[in-house]
Short mmCIF file of C-alpha atoms in Angstrom, two decimals:
data_model
loop_
_atom_site.label_atom_id
_atom_site.label_comp_id
_atom_site.label_asym_id
_atom_site.label_seq_id
_atom_site.Cartn_x
_atom_site.Cartn_y
_atom_site.Cartn_z
CA MET A 1403 0.02 0.01 0.01
CA PHE A 1404 2.77 2.40 0.92
CA ALA A 1405 4.35 1.57 -2.45
CA SER A 1406 1.62 3.81 -3.88
CA THR A 1407 2.73 7.45 -4.13
CA GLU A 1408 -0.83 8.66 -3.89
CA PHE A 1409 -1.51 6.63 -0.82
CA ARG A 1410 1.65 8.01 0.84
CA ALA A 1411 0.58 11.45 -0.05
CA LEU A 1412 -2.90 11.08 1.38
CA TRP A 1413 -1.51 9.48 4.55
CA SER A 1414 1.01 12.30 4.97
CA ALA A 1415 -1.65 14.97 4.37
CA GLN A 1416 -3.93 13.39 6.87
CA ALA A 1417 -1.12 13.14 9.47
CA LEU A 1418 -0.19 16.83 9.05
CA SER A 1419 -3.73 18.06 9.11
CA SER A 1420 -4.54 15.95 12.20
CA ALA A 1421 -1.42 17.30 13.92
CA GLY A 1422 -2.58 20.80 13.08
CA ASP A 1423 -6.01 20.16 14.67
CA GLN A 1424 -4.39 18.93 17.86
CA LEU A 1425 -1.92 21.81 18.16
CA ALA A 1426 -4.77 24.23 17.63
CA GLN A 1427 -6.76 22.41 20.32
CA VAL A 1428 -4.03 22.59 22.96
CA THR A 1429 -3.17 26.17 22.22
CA ILE A 1430 -6.70 27.53 22.31
CA GLY A 1431 -7.26 25.76 25.73
CA PHE A 1432 -4.11 27.16 27.13
CA VAL A 1433 -4.80 30.71 25.82
CA VAL A 1434 -8.42 30.86 26.86
CA TYR A 1435 -7.70 29.73 30.41
CA ALA A 1436 -4.54 31.87 30.69
CA LYS A 1437 -6.41 34.96 29.73
CA THR A 1438 -9.79 34.35 31.62
CA GLY A 1439 -9.10 31.95 34.41
CA SER A 1440 -12.52 30.51 33.73
CA PRO A 1441 -12.98 26.74 33.67
CA PHE A 1442 -16.34 27.20 31.98
CA LEU A 1443 -14.74 29.17 29.11
CA ALA A 1444 -12.00 26.60 28.75
CA ALA A 1445 -14.55 23.73 28.59
CA LEU A 1446 -16.53 25.78 26.12
CA ALA A 1447 -13.44 26.18 23.84
CA TYR A 1448 -12.93 22.45 23.98
CA ALA A 1449 -16.65 21.96 23.18
CA LEU A 1450 -15.97 23.76 19.88
CA THR A 1451 -14.18 20.55 18.78
CA TYR A 1452 -17.61 18.85 18.82
CA LEU A 1453 -20.01 21.60 17.90
CA PRO A 1454 -19.21 21.79 14.11
CA ALA A 1455 -20.22 18.16 13.70
CA VAL A 1456 -23.56 18.92 15.44
CA LEU A 1457 -24.34 22.14 13.68
CA GLY A 1458 -22.82 22.00 10.15
CA GLY A 1459 -20.29 19.22 9.68
CA PRO A 1460 -22.72 16.73 7.86
CA ALA A 1461 -23.96 19.47 5.54
CA LEU A 1462 -20.50 20.55 4.48
CA ALA A 1463 -19.34 16.96 4.10
CA GLY A 1464 -21.41 16.91 0.91
CA LEU A 1465 -18.73 19.16 -0.67
CA ALA A 1466 -16.66 16.02 -1.15
CA ASP A 1467 -19.18 14.68 -3.63
CA ALA A 1468 -19.93 17.97 -5.40
CA PHE A 1469 -16.40 18.94 -6.42
CA PRO A 1470 -13.11 17.20 -7.31
CA ARG A 1471 -11.94 15.63 -4.11
CA GLN A 1472 -8.27 16.52 -4.41
CA GLN A 1473 -9.16 20.12 -5.07
CA VAL A 1474 -11.60 20.04 -2.01
CA MET A 1475 -8.84 18.91 0.23
CA ILE A 1476 -6.29 21.44 -1.04
CA VAL A 1477 -8.83 24.37 -0.72
CA LEU A 1478 -9.75 23.24 2.78
CA ASP A 1479 -6.15 22.91 3.97
CA LEU A 1480 -5.32 26.41 2.63
CA ALA A 1481 -8.51 27.83 4.24
CA ARG A 1482 -7.54 26.23 7.57
CA ALA A 1483 -3.98 27.53 7.19
CA GLY A 1484 -5.40 31.10 6.78
CA LEU A 1485 -7.71 30.71 9.80
CA VAL A 1486 -4.82 29.52 11.99
CA ALA A 1487 -2.64 32.33 10.85
CA LEU A 1488 -5.35 34.81 11.94
CA MET A 1489 -5.39 33.01 15.34
CA ALA A 1490 -1.65 33.63 15.54
CA LEU A 1491 -2.16 37.33 15.72
CA PRO A 1492 -1.25 38.30 19.34
CA GLY A 1493 -4.03 40.85 19.68
CA MET A 1494 -6.88 38.56 18.66
CA PRO A 1495 -9.61 38.63 21.32
CA ILE A 1496 -11.07 35.47 22.81
CA PRO A 1497 -14.33 35.56 20.87
CA GLY A 1498 -12.32 35.90 17.64
CA LEU A 1499 -10.08 33.00 18.58
CA ALA A 1500 -13.10 30.85 19.39
CA THR A 1501 -14.78 31.70 16.08
CA LEU A 1502 -11.70 30.97 14.07
CA PHE A 1503 -11.16 27.64 15.88
CA PHE A 1504 -14.82 26.76 15.30
CA GLY A 1505 -14.15 27.30 11.55
CA ILE A 1506 -11.08 25.13 11.53
CA MET A 1507 -12.98 22.29 13.20
CA LEU A 1508 -15.94 22.79 10.83
CA LEU A 1509 -13.71 22.37 7.73
CA GLY A 1510 -12.40 19.19 9.04
CA ALA A 1511 -15.55 17.20 8.22
CA PRO A 1512 -15.46 17.76 4.40
CA PHE A 1513 -11.66 17.22 4.41
CA ALA A 1514 -12.16 13.84 6.03
CA THR A 1515 -14.95 12.88 3.71
CA ALA A 1516 -12.98 13.87 0.63
CA ARG A 1517 -9.96 11.86 1.76
CA ALA A 1518 -12.14 8.73 2.44
CA GLY A 1519 -13.70 9.04 -0.98
CA LEU A 1520 -10.35 9.60 -2.74
CA LEU A 1521 -8.92 6.50 -1.05
CA THR A 1522 -11.68 4.41 -2.84
CA GLU A 1523 -10.30 5.67 -6.17
CA VAL A 1524 -6.60 5.34 -5.27
CA LEU A 1525 -6.72 1.80 -3.77
CA PRO A 1526 -7.98 -1.41 -5.41
CA ARG A 1527 -11.16 -2.76 -3.94
CA ALA A 1528 -9.38 -5.54 -2.08
CA MET A 1529 -7.01 -3.06 -0.36
CA ARG A 1530 -9.51 -0.47 0.72
CA PRO A 1531 -10.48 -1.99 4.09
CA ALA A 1532 -6.74 -2.19 5.01
CA GLY A 1533 -6.15 1.38 3.75
CA LEU A 1534 -9.03 2.75 5.72
CA ALA A 1535 -7.89 0.89 8.87
CA ILE A 1536 -4.35 2.17 8.51
CA GLY A 1537 -5.78 5.76 8.14
CA ASN A 1538 -7.84 5.39 11.29
CA GLN A 1539 -5.03 3.97 13.34
CA SER A 1540 -2.61 6.63 12.06
CA ALA A 1541 -5.13 9.22 12.97
CA GLN A 1542 -5.37 7.93 16.51
CA LEU A 1543 -1.62 7.84 16.92
CA GLY A 1544 -1.34 11.24 15.29
CA GLN A 1545 -3.87 12.62 17.74
CA ILE A 1546 -1.80 11.34 20.70
CA ALA A 1547 1.48 12.56 19.28
CA GLY A 1548 -0.03 15.87 18.22
CA LEU A 1549 -1.38 16.63 21.66
CA LEU A 1550 1.99 15.78 23.35
CA ALA A 1551 4.01 17.76 20.79
CA GLY A 1552 1.54 20.54 20.89
CA GLY A 1553 2.02 21.07 24.58
CA GLY A 1554 5.76 21.15 24.16
CA LEU A 1555 5.64 23.49 21.21
CA VAL A 1556 3.42 25.95 23.08
CA ALA A 1557 5.77 25.89 26.15
CA ALA A 1558 8.81 26.34 23.93
CA LEU A 1559 7.61 28.89 21.44
CA GLY A 1560 4.60 30.49 23.00
CA PRO A 1561 1.01 30.03 21.88
CA TYR A 1562 1.13 32.49 19.02
CA ARG A 1563 4.37 31.24 17.47
CA ALA A 1564 3.10 27.73 17.87
CA LEU A 1565 -0.04 28.69 15.90
CA ALA A 1566 2.07 30.22 13.19
CA LEU A 1567 3.90 26.87 12.98
CA ASP A 1568 0.46 25.14 12.87
CA SER A 1569 -0.53 27.26 9.86
CA LEU A 1570 2.53 25.92 8.07
CA SER A 1571 1.43 22.33 8.71
CA PHE A 1572 -1.82 22.81 6.89
CA SER A 1573 0.05 24.61 3.97
CA LEU A 1574 2.47 21.73 3.72
CA SER A 1575 -0.35 19.30 3.63
CA ALA A 1576 -1.98 21.27 0.69
CA GLY A 1577 1.44 21.23 -1.11
CA ILE A 1578 1.76 17.49 -0.77
CA LEU A 1579 -1.76 16.97 -2.20
CA ALA A 1580 -1.11 19.34 -5.08
CA CYS A 1581 2.23 17.75 -6.01
CA TRP A 1582 1.58 14.00 -5.62
CA VAL A 1583 -2.14 13.38 -5.88
CA PRO A 1584 -3.35 13.77 -9.47
CA ALA A 1585 -6.54 15.79 -10.04
CA ARG A 1586 -9.61 13.67 -10.90
CA PRO A 1587 -13.11 14.79 -11.90
CA ALA A 1588 -15.83 15.14 -9.33
CA PRO A 1589 -17.81 11.88 -8.62
CA PRO A 1590 -20.92 11.38 -10.72
CA PRO A 1591 -24.15 12.73 -9.18
CA GLY A 1592 -25.39 9.14 -8.51
CA TRP A 1593 -27.90 9.05 -5.63
CA ARG A 1594 -28.32 12.78 -5.49
CA ASP A 1595 -30.17 12.73 -8.84
CA SER A 1596 -31.90 9.31 -8.54
CA ASP A 1597 -33.25 9.72 -4.98
CA ARG A 1598 -36.72 11.09 -5.67
CA GLY A 1599 -38.21 10.07 -2.41
CA ARG A 1600 -36.03 11.84 0.14
CA LEU A 1601 -37.65 12.67 3.45
CA ALA A 1602 -37.35 16.02 5.18
CA ALA A 1603 -34.71 16.28 7.80
CA ALA A 1604 -37.26 16.28 10.61
CA GLU A 1605 -38.99 13.18 9.21
CA VAL A 1606 -35.71 11.39 9.10
CA THR A 1607 -34.84 12.31 12.61
CA TRP A 1608 -38.17 11.21 14.03
CA ALA A 1609 -38.09 7.98 12.11
CA GLY A 1610 -34.56 7.26 13.51
CA VAL A 1611 -35.75 8.13 17.06
CA ALA A 1612 -38.69 5.60 16.61
CA THR A 1613 -36.39 2.96 15.32
CA ILE A 1614 -33.94 3.16 18.28
CA PHE A 1615 -36.25 3.91 21.25
CA GLY A 1616 -38.87 1.43 19.98
CA THR A 1617 -36.35 -1.49 20.19
CA PRO A 1618 -35.10 -2.34 23.68
CA GLY A 1619 -31.72 -3.61 22.49
CA LEU A 1620 -30.99 -0.64 20.37
CA ARG A 1621 -32.12 1.80 23.06
CA ALA A 1622 -29.66 0.19 25.53
CA LEU A 1623 -26.75 0.32 23.13
CA VAL A 1624 -27.38 3.96 22.19
CA LEU A 1625 -27.75 5.09 25.87
CA PHE A 1626 -24.44 3.32 26.63
CA GLY A 1627 -22.93 5.32 23.70
CA TRP A 1628 -24.35 8.58 25.05
CA LEU A 1629 -22.53 8.09 28.35
CA ALA A 1630 -19.65 9.73 26.47
CA GLY A 1631 -21.25 12.99 27.74
CA PHE A 1632 -19.66 12.12 31.00
CA THR A 1633 -16.40 10.45 29.78
CA VAL A 1634 -15.34 13.47 27.74
CA VAL A 1635 -15.37 15.76 30.82
CA PRO A 1636 -11.66 15.45 31.75
CA GLU A 1637 -10.59 16.55 28.24
CA GLY A 1638 -12.75 19.73 28.60
CA LEU A 1639 -11.12 20.57 31.99
CA ALA A 1640 -7.59 19.71 31.09
CA ALA A 1641 -6.38 23.35 31.00
CA PRO A 1642 -7.84 24.43 34.44
CA TYR A 1643 -6.85 21.03 36.01
CA ALA A 1644 -3.29 21.39 34.71
CA HIS A 1645 -3.20 24.79 36.34
CA THR A 1646 -4.23 23.29 39.71
CA LEU A 1647 -1.35 20.80 39.35
CA GLY A 1648 1.08 23.68 38.72
CA GLY A 1649 1.63 22.80 35.11
CA GLY A 1650 1.45 24.68 31.87
CA ALA A 1651 0.98 23.68 28.26
CA PRO A 1652 3.01 20.48 28.37
CA THR A 1653 0.84 19.25 31.26
CA ILE A 1654 -2.34 20.13 29.20
CA GLY A 1655 -1.03 18.10 26.23
CA LEU A 1656 -0.06 15.20 28.45
CA LEU A 1657 -3.57 15.07 30.07
CA LEU A 1658 -5.38 15.43 26.73
CA ALA A 1659 -3.27 12.64 25.27
CA ALA A 1660 -3.89 10.25 28.18
CA ALA A 1661 -7.54 9.29 27.33
CA PRO A 1662 -6.90 8.69 23.58
CA ALA A 1663 -3.78 6.58 24.50
CA GLY A 1664 -5.88 4.49 26.93
CA LEU A 1665 -8.66 4.16 24.33
CA LEU A 1666 -6.12 2.77 21.79
CA ILE A 1667 -4.91 0.21 24.34
CA GLY A 1668 -8.40 -0.72 25.38
CA ALA A 1669 -9.52 -1.19 21.71
CA PHE A 1670 -6.52 -3.35 21.08
CA VAL A 1671 -7.27 -5.66 24.01
CA LEU A 1672 -11.00 -5.85 23.19
CA GLY A 1673 -10.43 -6.34 19.47
CA ARG A 1674 -7.49 -8.88 19.67
CA LEU A 1675 -7.95 -10.71 22.92
CA VAL A 1676 -11.68 -11.07 23.32
CA ARG A 1677 -13.73 -13.18 20.97
CA PRO A 1678 -16.35 -11.18 18.88
CA ALA A 1679 -19.19 -13.13 20.44
CA ASP A 1680 -18.06 -12.14 23.94
CA ARG A 1681 -17.25 -8.45 23.44
CA LEU A 1682 -20.73 -7.30 24.74
CA ARG A 1683 -20.38 -9.12 27.97
CA PRO A 1684 -18.09 -6.68 29.77
CA ILE A 1685 -19.76 -3.51 28.43
CA GLY A 1686 -21.31 -2.59 31.70
CA TRP A 1687 -18.05 -3.05 33.64
CA LEU A 1688 -16.16 -1.11 30.93
CA ALA A 1689 -18.62 1.68 31.01
CA MET A 1690 -18.11 1.99 34.79
CA LEU A 1691 -14.32 1.87 34.29
CA SER A 1692 -14.57 4.77 31.89
CA CYS A 1693 -15.67 6.97 34.72
CA ALA A 1694 -14.76 5.37 38.05
CA PRO A 1695 -10.94 6.12 37.99
CA LEU A 1696 -11.71 9.82 37.83
CA VAL A 1697 -13.02 9.80 41.44
CA PHE A 1698 -9.43 9.47 42.63
CA CYS A 1699 -8.65 12.95 41.19
CA GLN A 1700 -10.43 14.37 44.17
CA VAL A 1701 -7.38 13.57 46.31
CA HIS A 1702 -5.07 15.72 44.05
CA PRO A 1703 -2.58 13.08 43.05
CA PRO A 1704 0.61 14.10 41.04
CA VAL A 1705 0.33 14.77 37.37
CA LEU A 1706 1.63 11.41 36.28
CA VAL A 1707 -0.87 9.56 38.44
CA VAL A 1708 -3.65 11.80 37.04
CA ALA A 1709 -2.54 10.93 33.51
CA ALA A 1710 -2.52 7.24 34.42
CA LEU A 1711 -6.07 7.49 35.85
CA TRP A 1712 -7.30 9.27 32.70
CA ALA A 1713 -5.64 6.61 30.55
CA VAL A 1714 -7.35 3.78 32.49
CA ALA A 1715 -10.62 5.71 32.03
CA GLY A 1716 -9.93 5.95 28.33
CA ALA A 1717 -9.29 2.21 28.15
CA GLY A 1718 -12.72 1.66 29.58
CA GLY A 1719 -14.16 3.79 26.87
CA ALA A 1720 -13.38 1.02 24.42
CA TYR A 1721 -16.81 -0.36 25.24
CA GLN A 1722 -18.04 2.23 22.82
CA LEU A 1723 -16.48 0.16 19.94
CA ALA A 1724 -18.28 -2.91 21.05
CA ALA A 1725 -21.57 -1.06 21.46
CA ALA A 1726 -21.17 0.51 17.97
CA ALA A 1727 -20.47 -2.83 16.33
CA ALA A 1728 -23.53 -4.39 17.99
CA PHE A 1729 -25.59 -1.36 16.93
CA VAL A 1730 -24.51 -1.87 13.29
CA ARG A 1731 -25.59 -5.59 13.41
CA ALA A 1732 -28.89 -4.89 15.15
CA VAL A 1733 -30.32 -2.05 13.11
CA PRO A 1734 -32.46 -3.21 10.07
CA ARG A 1735 -30.69 -2.30 6.82
CA ALA A 1736 -33.63 -0.13 5.69
CA ASP A 1737 -33.35 1.98 8.83
CA GLN A 1738 -29.57 2.23 9.16
CA GLY A 1739 -29.17 5.66 7.76
CA ARG A 1740 -31.76 7.24 9.97
CA ALA A 1741 -30.75 5.36 13.12
CA PHE A 1742 -27.12 6.16 12.67
CA ALA A 1743 -27.81 9.83 12.13
CA VAL A 1744 -29.76 10.12 15.37
CA ALA A 1745 -27.23 8.02 17.32
CA GLN A 1746 -24.37 10.17 16.09
CA SER A 1747 -26.14 13.47 16.65
CA GLY A 1748 -27.11 12.33 20.13
CA LEU A 1749 -23.56 11.36 21.02
CA LEU A 1750 -22.10 14.69 19.91
CA THR A 1751 -24.81 16.56 21.72
CA ALA A 1752 -24.22 14.64 24.92
CA GLN A 1753 -20.46 15.45 24.65
CA VAL A 1754 -21.17 19.17 24.18
CA LEU A 1755 -23.64 19.31 27.02
CA GLY A 1756 -21.31 17.28 29.30
CA LEU A 1757 -18.43 19.66 28.58
CA LEU A 1758 -20.54 22.79 29.33
CA ALA A 1759 -22.06 21.28 32.47
CA ALA A 1760 -18.64 20.33 33.86
CA GLY A 1761 -17.19 23.68 33.04
CA ALA A 1762 -20.12 25.41 34.88
CA ALA A 1763 -19.76 23.07 37.84
CA ALA A 1764 -16.02 23.78 38.04
CA VAL A 1765 -16.64 27.47 38.28
CA THR A 1766 -18.31 26.92 41.60
CA ARG A 1767 -15.18 25.24 43.06
CA PRO A 1768 -12.21 27.48 43.77
CA SER A 1769 -9.02 26.34 42.02
CA ARG A 1770 -6.35 24.88 44.20
CA PRO A 1771 -3.25 27.10 44.27
CA ALA A 1772 -0.47 25.93 42.01
#
């Protein structure tokens, strides 16, 4: 697969863009909390990672089918490079930073969709599953590395110089795509022209709700998935929590990377060491594990212990993968699109609400002196 120049280029562009997203995430959390001292605003800044997918990501994802995909990816990378460059202006106020960050995250949805579609054109049919799997695993590893490196870069260069470097990463990704991925025409209209019986968005939503909550098994799986509204809380409070530990940007990056690292380990154990037929059995215990270790943060352990606790909680979050796979098998094929849309929207909404509720709750508790 890596013998293909186009695949290497797509893989490199994904790695650079993912690293750029993570660096922007660490930086805005650091800047917002440093300027305001507000846990709520820090959590709100992190919630902007999820809001685009709730409010506009699915609509913009259609750009990948309306225009040539290579050109879509290049334009989106350059647009994100420009937005990050504006964030790097030292005088940019907090509302401006938040708006620009929202735009960066919003443009990530059509970029990912275009890349996935382009992979189906670059790779032979037999190699596509492996190519997508490599992309997903690389994205997870890139997320962890980007968060760790982002914290170090912010500490070494300062937040605004780090953002200037971040802008360069998006520009480099666009250059790789322009040089090593040949232009192709836009995909044919296909279903957009032939689908004469499309339902209104509200009808699709209510049909999906009826499918999920009218079936006890599906209802339980979706509610387990929506527990992520609780498990995402540590990430939203990473900046203020790092401050209570006497740490700065590197500590924020370490804490943010802990949960994804734990999830990667938990997913490996669940996927490789547990038989498919048995993966649903520990789902309740894993769901509790995804939250229970966080209780020990109340005793203010050292930063490395906190990171280990968050990693263990992240490993427990691997139950989401088993629940998602069971959900796919249980939903009737005719209802899959509607049910998936409701499940995904509910998951993202739960995460945003959980972050905002945690930020508001943290405001009522005085920060421990560093």
